[in-house]
Tab-separated table of C-alpha atoms and ligand atoms in Angstrom:
chain	number	residue	atom	x	y	z
A	1230	MET	CA	-0.001	-0.438	-0.311
A	1231	GLU	CA	3.198	2.336	0.297
A	1232	ASN	CA	2.688	3.036	-3.515
A	1233	LYS	CA	-0.384	4.738	-2.365
A	1234	PHE	CA	1.445	7.577	-1.054
A	1235	ALA	CA	1.629	11.036	-3.015
A	1236	GLU	CA	5.840	12.006	-3.803
A	1237	ARG	CA	5.669	14.620	-1.193
A	1238	ALA	CA	4.994	11.346	1.298
A	1239	ARG	CA	9.106	10.289	-0.266
A	1240	LEU	CA	10.323	14.287	0.780
A	1241	VAL	CA	10.389	13.475	4.679
A	1242	LYS	CA	12.309	10.233	5.561
A	1243	SER	CA	12.816	8.847	9.608
A	1244	SER	CA	16.467	9.509	10.365
A	1245	GLU	CA	18.038	7.037	11.907
A	1246	THR	CA	18.836	9.590	14.428
A	1247	ARG	CA	14.934	10.462	15.218
A	1248	GLU	CA	14.285	6.413	15.758
A	1249	ILE	CA	17.136	6.219	18.167
A	1250	LEU	CA	16.685	9.517	20.776
A	1251	LYS	CA	13.356	7.153	21.010
A	1252	VAL	CA	15.565	5.399	23.840
A	1253	THR	CA	16.345	8.704	25.613
A	1254	GLU	CA	13.167	8.460	26.701
A	1255	GLN	CA	13.548	5.818	29.025
A	1256	PRO	CA	13.614	6.894	31.995
A	1257	GLU	CA	17.251	5.414	33.574
A	1258	VAL	CA	18.644	7.238	30.656
A	1259	ILE	CA	19.932	11.798	31.622
A	1260	SER	CA	18.962	13.052	28.083
A	1261	PHE	CA	19.796	15.866	27.560
A	1262	ALA	CA	18.633	15.589	24.143
A	1263	GLY	CA	15.201	17.035	23.951
A	1264	GLY	CA	14.287	20.837	24.105
A	1265	LEU	CA	11.801	20.247	26.663
A	1266	PRO	CA	11.083	22.910	28.892
A	1267	ALA	CA	11.702	22.478	32.734
A	1268	PRO	CA	9.005	20.390	33.859
A	1269	GLU	CA	8.215	21.714	37.165
A	1270	LEU	CA	8.125	25.667	35.684
A	1271	PHE	CA	4.345	25.176	34.770
A	1272	PRO	CA	2.820	27.794	36.635
A	1273	VAL	CA	-0.054	24.146	36.899
A	1274	GLU	CA	-2.105	25.977	40.403
A	1275	ASP	CA	-1.996	30.032	37.938
A	1276	LEU	CA	-3.215	27.458	35.277
A	1277	LYS	CA	-6.179	25.852	36.959
A	1278	THR	CA	-8.011	29.519	38.112
A	1279	ALA	CA	-7.639	30.613	34.591
A	1280	CYS	CA	-8.881	27.449	33.482
A	1281	HIS	CA	-12.142	27.786	35.713
A	1282	ALA	CA	-12.275	31.813	34.688
A	1283	VAL	CA	-12.388	30.801	31.625
A	1284	LEU	CA	-15.003	28.488	31.615
A	1285	ASN	CA	-17.427	30.487	33.660
A	1286	GLU	CA	-17.075	33.404	32.329
A	1287	ASP	CA	-16.852	32.253	28.809
A	1288	GLY	CA	-17.878	28.684	28.624
A	1289	ALA	CA	-19.911	28.058	25.995
A	1290	ALA	CA	-17.638	30.349	23.400
A	1291	SER	CA	-14.289	28.615	24.646
A	1292	LEU	CA	-15.626	25.348	22.865
A	1293	GLN	CA	-16.906	26.507	20.241
A	1294	TYR	CA	-14.945	27.237	16.869
A	1295	SER	CA	-13.454	30.310	16.199
A	1296	PRO	CA	-12.391	32.928	14.294
A	1297	THR	CA	-8.464	30.976	12.186
A	1298	GLU	CA	-7.186	33.945	12.636
A	1299	GLY	CA	-7.251	34.005	16.922
A	1300	TYR	CA	-9.097	35.291	19.815
A	1301	ILE	CA	-8.857	38.953	19.736
A	1302	PRO	CA	-6.983	39.337	23.726
A	1303	LEU	CA	-4.390	36.706	23.149
A	1304	ARG	CA	-3.113	38.699	19.658
A	1305	GLU	CA	-3.805	42.048	21.107
A	1306	ALA	CA	-1.694	40.876	24.074
A	1307	ILE	CA	0.816	39.616	21.867
A	1308	CYS	CA	0.582	42.318	19.843
A	1309	LYS	CA	1.504	44.750	23.148
A	1310	ARG	CA	4.795	42.111	24.349
A	1311	MET	CA	5.858	42.558	20.150
A	1312	GLN	CA	5.579	46.250	20.780
A	1313	GLU	CA	7.422	46.237	23.970
A	1314	ILE	CA	10.914	44.417	21.632
A	1315	GLY	CA	10.657	47.127	19.158
A	1316	VAL	CA	7.932	45.863	16.731
A	1317	TYR	CA	5.568	48.331	16.614
A	1318	SER	CA	2.520	45.894	13.876
A	1319	THR	CA	-1.444	46.854	15.020
A	1320	VAL	CA	-3.495	43.033	16.487
A	1321	LYS	CA	-3.914	42.301	12.628
A	1322	ASP	CA	-0.734	41.879	11.538
A	1323	ILE	CA	-1.080	39.041	14.230
A	1324	LEU	CA	-2.617	35.650	13.184
A	1325	ILE	CA	-2.385	33.485	16.913
A	1326	THR	CA	-0.667	29.092	15.277
A	1327	SER	CA	-0.919	25.494	17.010
A	1328	GLY	CA	2.878	25.775	17.835
A	1329	SER	CA	5.141	28.054	15.690
A	1330	GLN	CA	5.649	24.446	14.687
A	1331	GLN	CA	2.372	25.479	12.173
A	1332	ALA	CA	3.171	28.796	11.310
A	1333	ILE	CA	7.101	27.428	9.803
A	1334	ASP	CA	4.770	24.605	7.574
A	1335	LEU	CA	2.611	27.484	6.168
A	1336	THR	CA	5.134	29.562	5.264
A	1337	GLY	CA	6.475	26.644	3.382
A	1338	ARG	CA	2.797	25.914	2.238
A	1339	LEU	CA	3.149	29.179	1.105
A	1340	PHE	CA	6.034	30.001	-0.033
A	1341	ILE	CA	7.737	27.358	-1.531
A	1342	ASN	CA	7.925	26.245	-4.665
A	1343	ASP	CA	9.559	22.840	-6.005
A	1344	LYS	CA	13.305	23.364	-5.722
A	1345	ASP	CA	13.158	27.124	-4.429
A	1346	VAL	CA	16.075	27.859	-2.823
A	1347	ILE	CA	15.944	28.199	0.843
A	1348	ILE	CA	18.751	30.670	2.642
A	1349	CYS	CA	19.452	29.411	6.520
A	1350	GLU	CA	22.427	28.721	9.388
A	1351	SER	CA	24.545	25.530	9.384
A	1352	PRO	CA	23.227	23.476	11.095
A	1353	THR	CA	20.093	24.946	11.302
A	1354	TYR	CA	16.388	23.880	13.236
A	1355	LEU	CA	16.187	19.807	12.397
A	1356	ALA	CA	11.785	19.938	12.133
A	1357	ALA	CA	12.136	23.273	10.014
A	1358	ILE	CA	14.965	21.322	7.728
A	1359	ASN	CA	11.707	18.836	7.418
A	1360	ALA	CA	8.574	20.929	7.300
A	1361	PHE	CA	10.903	22.869	4.614
A	1362	LYS	CA	11.913	19.312	2.684
A	1363	SER	CA	8.022	18.718	1.985
A	1364	TYR	CA	7.806	21.361	0.312
A	1365	ASN	CA	11.137	20.420	-2.163
A	1366	ALA	CA	12.730	22.965	-1.266
A	1367	GLU	CA	16.335	23.354	-1.737
A	1368	PHE	CA	18.743	24.218	0.904
A	1369	VAL	CA	22.265	26.943	1.165
A	1370	GLU	CA	24.000	27.096	5.069
A	1371	ILE	CA	24.972	29.903	5.824
A	1372	GLU	CA	28.382	29.428	8.250
A	1373	MET	CA	28.463	30.289	11.437
A	1374	ASP	CA	30.656	32.296	14.574
A	1375	GLU	CA	30.166	32.565	17.879
A	1376	ASN	CA	28.180	35.901	16.284
A	1377	GLY	CA	25.683	33.687	14.627
A	1378	MET	CA	25.641	33.519	11.056
A	1379	MET	CA	28.576	35.268	8.403
A	1380	MET	CA	27.147	37.986	5.996
A	1381	ASP	CA	29.805	38.112	4.211
A	1382	HIS	CA	29.214	35.000	3.380
A	1383	LEU	CA	25.690	35.495	3.165
A	1384	GLU	CA	26.256	38.348	0.561
A	1385	LYS	CA	28.036	35.711	-0.984
A	1386	LYS	CA	25.281	32.940	-1.611
A	1387	LEU	CA	22.367	35.302	-2.737
A	1388	GLN	CA	24.841	36.741	-5.639
A	1389	GLU	CA	25.661	32.959	-5.831
A	1390	TYR	CA	21.642	32.214	-5.582
A	1391	PRO	CA	19.645	35.150	-7.310
A	1392	ASN	CA	15.989	33.309	-7.390
A	1393	ALA	CA	16.724	32.192	-3.211
A	1394	LYS	CA	13.471	33.191	-1.886
A	1395	LEU	CA	14.097	33.478	1.935
A	1396	ILE	CA	16.287	33.381	4.296
A	1397	TYR	CA	15.432	31.184	7.487
A	1398	THR	CA	16.798	32.345	10.680
A	1399	ILE	CA	17.049	32.216	14.712
A	1400	PRO	CA	18.488	35.354	15.793
A	1401	ASP	CA	18.287	34.249	19.323
A	1402	PHE	CA	19.989	31.296	21.768
A	1403	GLN	CA	19.522	29.612	18.036
A	1404	ASN	CA	19.074	26.102	18.223
A	1405	PRO	CA	21.367	24.228	18.258
A	1406	THR	CA	24.016	26.125	18.261
A	1407	GLY	CA	23.073	28.320	20.777
A	1408	ARG	CA	24.298	31.190	19.449
A	1409	THR	CA	22.621	34.511	18.941
A	1410	LEU	CA	23.133	37.153	15.981
A	1411	THR	CA	24.939	40.589	16.655
A	1412	ARG	CA	22.471	43.670	16.347
A	1413	GLU	CA	24.847	44.865	13.356
A	1414	ARG	CA	24.588	41.308	11.352
A	1415	ARG	CA	20.959	41.751	12.458
A	1416	GLN	CA	21.085	45.261	10.459
A	1417	ARG	CA	22.634	44.493	7.812
A	1418	MET	CA	20.857	41.307	6.875
A	1419	ILE	CA	17.968	43.174	6.429
A	1420	GLU	CA	20.179	45.284	3.811
A	1421	LEU	CA	20.962	42.442	2.399
A	1422	ALA	CA	17.516	40.773	2.179
A	1423	ASN	CA	16.311	44.481	0.930
A	1424	ALA	CA	18.906	44.446	-2.170
A	1425	TYR	CA	18.655	40.886	-3.189
A	1426	ASP	CA	14.966	40.882	-2.641
A	1427	VAL	CA	14.238	38.113	-0.191
A	1428	LEU	CA	12.554	37.482	2.474
A	1429	ILE	CA	13.106	36.929	5.704
A	1430	VAL	CA	11.374	34.507	7.734
A	1431	GLU	CA	12.948	34.979	11.567
A	1432	ASP	CA	11.860	32.315	13.732
A	1433	ASN	CA	12.507	33.641	17.277
A	1434	PRO	CA	11.003	31.103	19.656
A	1435	TYR	CA	13.528	31.807	22.858
A	1436	GLY	CA	15.028	35.681	22.555
A	1437	GLY	CA	12.449	35.513	25.950
A	1438	VAL	CA	14.716	33.299	27.722
A	1439	ARG	CA	17.304	35.731	28.249
A	1440	PHE	CA	19.554	35.147	31.080
A	1441	ALA	CA	22.569	37.454	30.789
A	1442	GLY	CA	23.812	40.287	28.109
A	1443	GLU	CA	22.198	42.914	26.184
A	1444	THR	CA	18.996	42.563	24.725
A	1445	LEU	CA	19.110	42.749	21.634
A	1446	PRO	CA	15.982	43.742	18.956
A	1447	PRO	CA	14.416	41.427	16.864
A	1448	VAL	CA	15.513	41.160	13.814
A	1449	LYS	CA	12.063	42.358	12.852
A	1450	HIS	CA	12.220	45.733	14.885
A	1451	PHE	CA	14.417	46.597	11.526
A	1452	ASP	CA	12.545	45.808	8.825
A	1453	THR	CA	11.941	49.023	6.588
A	1454	GLU	CA	10.233	47.135	3.519
A	1455	GLY	CA	7.535	44.616	5.960
A	1456	ARG	CA	9.905	41.649	4.239
A	1457	VAL	CA	10.420	39.640	7.414
A	1458	ILE	CA	7.996	37.259	8.815
A	1459	TYR	CA	8.371	36.899	12.350
A	1460	ILE	CA	7.519	33.693	14.044
A	1461	SER	CA	7.086	32.718	18.012
A	1462	THR	CA	6.005	30.868	20.880
A	1463	PHE	CA	4.766	30.558	23.930
A	1464	SER	CA	6.302	27.384	24.315
A	1465	LYS	CA	9.256	28.189	25.925
A	1466	ILE	CA	8.357	30.573	28.081
A	1467	PHE	CA	4.959	29.694	29.171
A	1468	ALA	CA	3.871	25.648	28.662
A	1469	PRO	CA	4.153	24.010	25.213
A	1470	GLY	CA	1.264	21.895	25.296
A	1471	LEU	CA	-1.273	24.334	24.899
A	1472	ARG	CA	0.127	24.661	20.983
A	1473	ILE	CA	0.140	28.651	21.181
A	1474	GLY	CA	2.261	30.332	19.208
A	1475	TRP	CA	2.037	33.344	16.297
A	1476	VAL	CA	2.531	34.418	12.933
A	1477	CYS	CA	3.424	38.706	12.791
A	1478	ALA	CA	3.932	40.354	9.996
A	1479	ASP	CA	1.993	42.317	7.074
A	1480	GLU	CA	-1.181	42.421	6.752
A	1481	ALA	CA	-1.270	41.346	2.862
A	1482	PHE	CA	0.759	38.652	4.085
A	1483	ILE	CA	-1.172	37.713	7.274
A	1484	ASP	CA	-5.035	36.839	5.292
A	1485	LYS	CA	-2.525	34.940	2.953
A	1486	TYR	CA	-1.621	32.608	6.044
A	1487	VAL	CA	-4.850	32.863	7.212
A	1488	GLU	CA	-6.513	31.297	4.160
A	1489	PHE	CA	-3.368	28.645	4.370
A	1490	LYS	CA	-4.935	27.749	8.092
A	1491	GLN	CA	-8.510	27.466	7.158
A	1492	VAL	CA	-7.383	24.286	5.630
A	1493	ALA	CA	-5.527	23.159	7.876
A	1494	ASP	CA	-7.049	23.069	10.773
A	1495	LEU	CA	-10.125	25.914	10.866
A	1496	HIS	CA	-8.496	27.483	14.663
A	1497	THR	CA	-5.896	27.123	16.941
A	1498	ASP	CA	-7.054	25.226	19.969
A	1499	SER	CA	-10.585	28.042	22.067
A	1500	PHE	CA	-9.958	26.881	24.896
A	1501	ALA	CA	-5.624	26.795	25.022
A	1502	GLN	CA	-5.866	30.714	23.590
A	1503	ARG	CA	-8.362	31.754	26.117
A	1504	ILE	CA	-6.461	30.336	29.123
A	1505	THR	CA	-3.598	31.979	27.638
A	1506	ALA	CA	-4.948	35.724	27.453
A	1507	LYS	CA	-6.440	35.076	30.907
A	1508	TYR	CA	-3.610	34.128	32.262
A	1509	MET	CA	-1.577	36.528	30.945
A	1510	GLU	CA	-4.869	39.123	32.369
A	1511	LEU	CA	-4.648	37.596	35.977
A	1512	TYR	CA	-0.882	36.971	36.192
A	1513	ASP	CA	1.967	38.516	35.335
A	1514	ILE	CA	3.972	36.902	32.553
A	1515	GLU	CA	6.855	38.875	32.962
A	1516	GLU	CA	7.546	37.494	36.924
A	1517	HIS	CA	7.202	34.191	35.246
A	1518	ILE	CA	9.055	34.117	32.908
A	1519	LYS	CA	11.684	35.349	35.089
A	1520	LYS	CA	11.851	32.341	37.446
A	1521	ILE	CA	12.410	30.121	34.139
A	1522	ARG	CA	15.554	32.440	32.999
A	1523	ALA	CA	16.773	32.505	36.882
A	1524	VAL	CA	17.307	27.884	36.262
A	1525	TYR	CA	18.169	28.133	33.415
A	1526	LYS	CA	20.906	30.154	33.411
A	1527	ALA	CA	21.724	28.191	37.308
A	1528	ARG	CA	21.673	25.373	34.749
A	1529	CYS	CA	23.358	26.149	31.923
A	1530	THR	CA	26.423	27.558	34.404
A	1531	GLU	CA	26.324	24.463	35.606
A	1532	MET	CA	26.585	22.935	32.388
A	1533	LEU	CA	28.989	24.480	30.505
A	1534	ALA	CA	31.720	24.435	34.459
A	1535	CYS	CA	30.486	20.532	33.418
A	1536	ILE	CA	32.571	21.059	30.253
A	1537	LYS	CA	35.558	22.754	31.956
A	1538	GLU	CA	36.322	20.331	33.963
A	1539	PHE	CA	35.216	16.578	32.206
A	1540	PHE	CA	35.058	17.465	28.348
A	1541	PRO	CA	38.731	16.804	26.645
A	1542	LYS	CA	40.220	20.620	26.993
A	1543	ASP	CA	40.581	21.899	23.057
A	1544	LEU	CA	36.823	21.389	21.894
A	1545	SER	CA	35.318	24.006	21.018
A	1546	TYR	CA	31.674	25.016	22.395
A	1547	SER	CA	29.273	28.065	22.329
A	1548	LYS	CA	28.629	29.793	25.854
A	1549	PRO	CA	25.232	30.877	24.753
A	1550	GLU	CA	23.207	34.173	27.097
A	1551	GLY	CA	20.092	32.186	26.584
A	1552	GLY	CA	17.570	29.814	25.254
A	1553	LEU	CA	17.922	25.931	25.717
A	1554	PHE	CA	20.694	24.483	24.339
A	1555	ILE	CA	25.040	24.180	23.930
A	1556	TRP	CA	26.769	23.194	20.912
A	1557	ILE	CA	30.167	21.156	21.395
A	1558	GLU	CA	32.543	21.141	18.395
A	1559	LEU	CA	33.897	18.054	17.393
A	1560	PRO	CA	36.540	17.791	15.790
A	1561	GLU	CA	36.909	17.371	12.198
A	1562	GLY	CA	36.643	13.516	11.441
A	1563	VAL	CA	34.744	12.591	14.666
A	1564	ASN	CA	31.791	11.497	13.583
A	1565	SER	CA	28.588	12.699	16.407
A	1566	THR	CA	26.883	9.651	15.495
A	1567	LEU	CA	29.039	7.290	16.871
A	1568	ILE	CA	30.220	9.219	20.121
A	1569	PHE	CA	25.683	9.559	20.181
A	1570	ALA	CA	26.127	5.351	20.596
A	1571	GLU	CA	28.880	5.875	22.806
A	1572	CYS	CA	26.975	7.905	25.304
A	1573	LEU	CA	23.671	6.058	24.773
A	1574	LYS	CA	25.421	3.360	26.300
A	1575	ASN	CA	26.193	4.811	29.267
A	1576	ASN	CA	22.318	5.932	29.994
A	1577	VAL	CA	23.263	9.611	28.634
A	1578	ALA	CA	22.468	11.483	25.910
A	1579	CYS	CA	22.186	14.566	23.315
A	1580	VAL	CA	21.910	14.869	19.470
A	1581	PRO	CA	24.056	14.309	17.582
A	1582	GLY	CA	24.561	17.219	14.837
A	1583	VAL	CA	23.518	15.214	12.001
A	1584	PRO	CA	20.156	15.514	11.322
A	1585	PHE	CA	21.245	19.543	11.815
A	1586	PHE	CA	22.596	19.962	8.310
A	1587	PRO	CA	20.013	19.503	5.576
A	1588	ASN	CA	22.318	18.778	2.588
A	1589	GLY	CA	24.410	16.470	4.845
A	1590	THR	CA	26.941	17.194	7.812
A	1591	GLN	CA	29.393	19.976	7.610
A	1592	LYS	CA	31.592	20.753	10.877
A	1593	ASP	CA	30.119	17.962	13.299
A	1594	GLY	CA	28.822	18.165	16.797
A	1595	LEU	CA	26.604	17.896	19.826
A	1596	ARG	CA	23.658	19.773	20.790
A	1597	LEU	CA	23.299	19.473	24.817
A	1598	ASN	CA	20.007	20.740	26.714
A	1599	TYR	CA	20.472	22.486	29.953
A	1600	SER	CA	16.962	22.870	30.685
A	1601	ASN	CA	15.175	20.471	31.450
A	1602	MET	CA	17.702	18.036	33.066
A	1603	SER	CA	18.932	19.180	37.648
A	1604	LYS	CA	22.151	19.732	39.060
A	1605	GLU	CA	22.675	16.626	40.151
A	1606	GLN	CA	22.115	14.887	36.764
A	1607	ILE	CA	23.763	17.663	34.988
A	1608	ILE	CA	26.874	16.579	37.008
A	1609	GLU	CA	26.548	12.820	36.501
A	1610	GLY	CA	25.488	13.266	32.079
A	1611	MET	CA	28.456	15.191	31.981
A	1612	LYS	CA	30.515	13.014	34.003
A	1613	ARG	CA	29.916	10.420	31.342
A	1614	ILE	CA	29.990	12.178	28.136
A	1615	GLY	CA	33.377	13.735	29.537
A	1616	GLU	CA	34.321	10.030	29.921
A	1617	VAL	CA	33.370	8.932	26.488
A	1618	LEU	CA	34.550	12.261	24.627
A	1619	HIS	CA	38.114	11.473	26.130
A	1620	ARG	CA	38.079	7.682	25.271
A	1621	GLU	CA	36.791	7.617	21.830
A	1622	LEU	CA	39.054	10.711	20.812
A	1623	ALA	CA	42.268	9.656	22.069
A	1624	LYS	CA	42.069	5.427	21.199
A	1625	GLY	CA	40.176	7.232	17.276
A	1626	THR	CA	37.957	4.962	16.650
A	1627	ALA	CA	35.493	7.983	16.158
A	1628	LEU	CA	37.414	9.031	13.364
A	1629	LEU	CA	35.728	7.963	10.008
B	199	LIG	N1	11.017	26.907	16.389
B	199	LIG	C1	12.407	26.526	16.310
B	199	LIG	C2	14.107	26.766	16.447
B	199	LIG	C3	12.282	25.415	17.834
B	199	LIG	O1	13.641	25.286	18.298
B	199	LIG	C4	10.821	24.437	18.191
B	199	LIG	C5	11.452	24.042	19.378
B	199	LIG	N2	11.565	23.047	19.880
B	199	LIG	C6	10.391	25.388	17.479
B	199	LIG	C7	10.405	26.664	16.392
B	199	LIG	C8	8.346	24.994	17.852
B	199	LIG	O2	8.056	25.443	18.958
B	199	LIG	P1	6.427	24.975	18.904
B	199	LIG	O3	5.910	24.434	17.895
B	199	LIG	O4	6.341	24.478	20.542
B	199	LIG	O5	6.747	26.516	18.992
């Protein structure tokens, strides 16, 4: 029966890594693999109050079909948050989506023709690669350094691919590297996008989770021609299970997203939207986010200290000022999948770098998540990964 699948079903392949990662869910495994927020920080009690209030005040409407664009008080609250970070949009520029993942998928559906070129960071977010691959996009990867995507390399590739459709970027605490694009590069990216007439898709789920350094305005803040489509989410600052994300873009774009979202799922969960809006009405979400930042800062600091203490001395790694991930660069020729397999034998998991490179591995690495494990688990897990790295790098068995 598999011959019945559409051609596009062949475009996304279940990667070996994804299959192995299922093993990391076993309780005995210390897992730095997922991108899961710390569950103990979910505001469960406050959400009970918010749920009751929604059902008491607005029960029937919260369980009814609702407009595709989203619940207006929630769009208003998002609009206010956008203004606070320097994006002066109106409510009409905001569409609520089922997580930011849906926004990424709708972006592919809306903009990508067969073999259209997407320019992205190398490496980049795995599930965006797969979403765009399902529309048969081609990828042009741009090298990164500690300050994110390199603009001279971007310009070269824009010259080489004058018909590129869009630049997909995660400017803040990038997934998987944890790196952040500097203010100057954000401005330069806009200049280049204007000059070469490409769209920018700014995927920004982590900007709110800055725990050190200076806050930077989103790329969209510098947008002069309405060519930045900004995508974000409540997943990392509130609760991913509610599946509330949004697109902020010019109204003409939003209208088209609405048409496509309508055929995808009619609208985002009415109840979840109202719960999120009610929570923000009753409580100060900034206070909540402060707690998240403090915990992630402590965990990130712990993980960085463990790298210094337990990992081979010559490895390079990112030192994030926010977000959820640290990226370990592996020396040339070292196979991250093999390191990952050895780690798993020792009941510790991370994500090997391979699937984050849409055209095949460039500078291989390991992605480590620090938000979801306790201090004790971080210390124990990092010791185990350190032992594997020392052993495998010394033996040379990790060399391809
Ligand atoms: N973009 C990036 C860069 C992500 O890391 C994630 C989730 N880890 C998402 C989008 C999707 O998040 P959600 O659908 O929960 O909003």
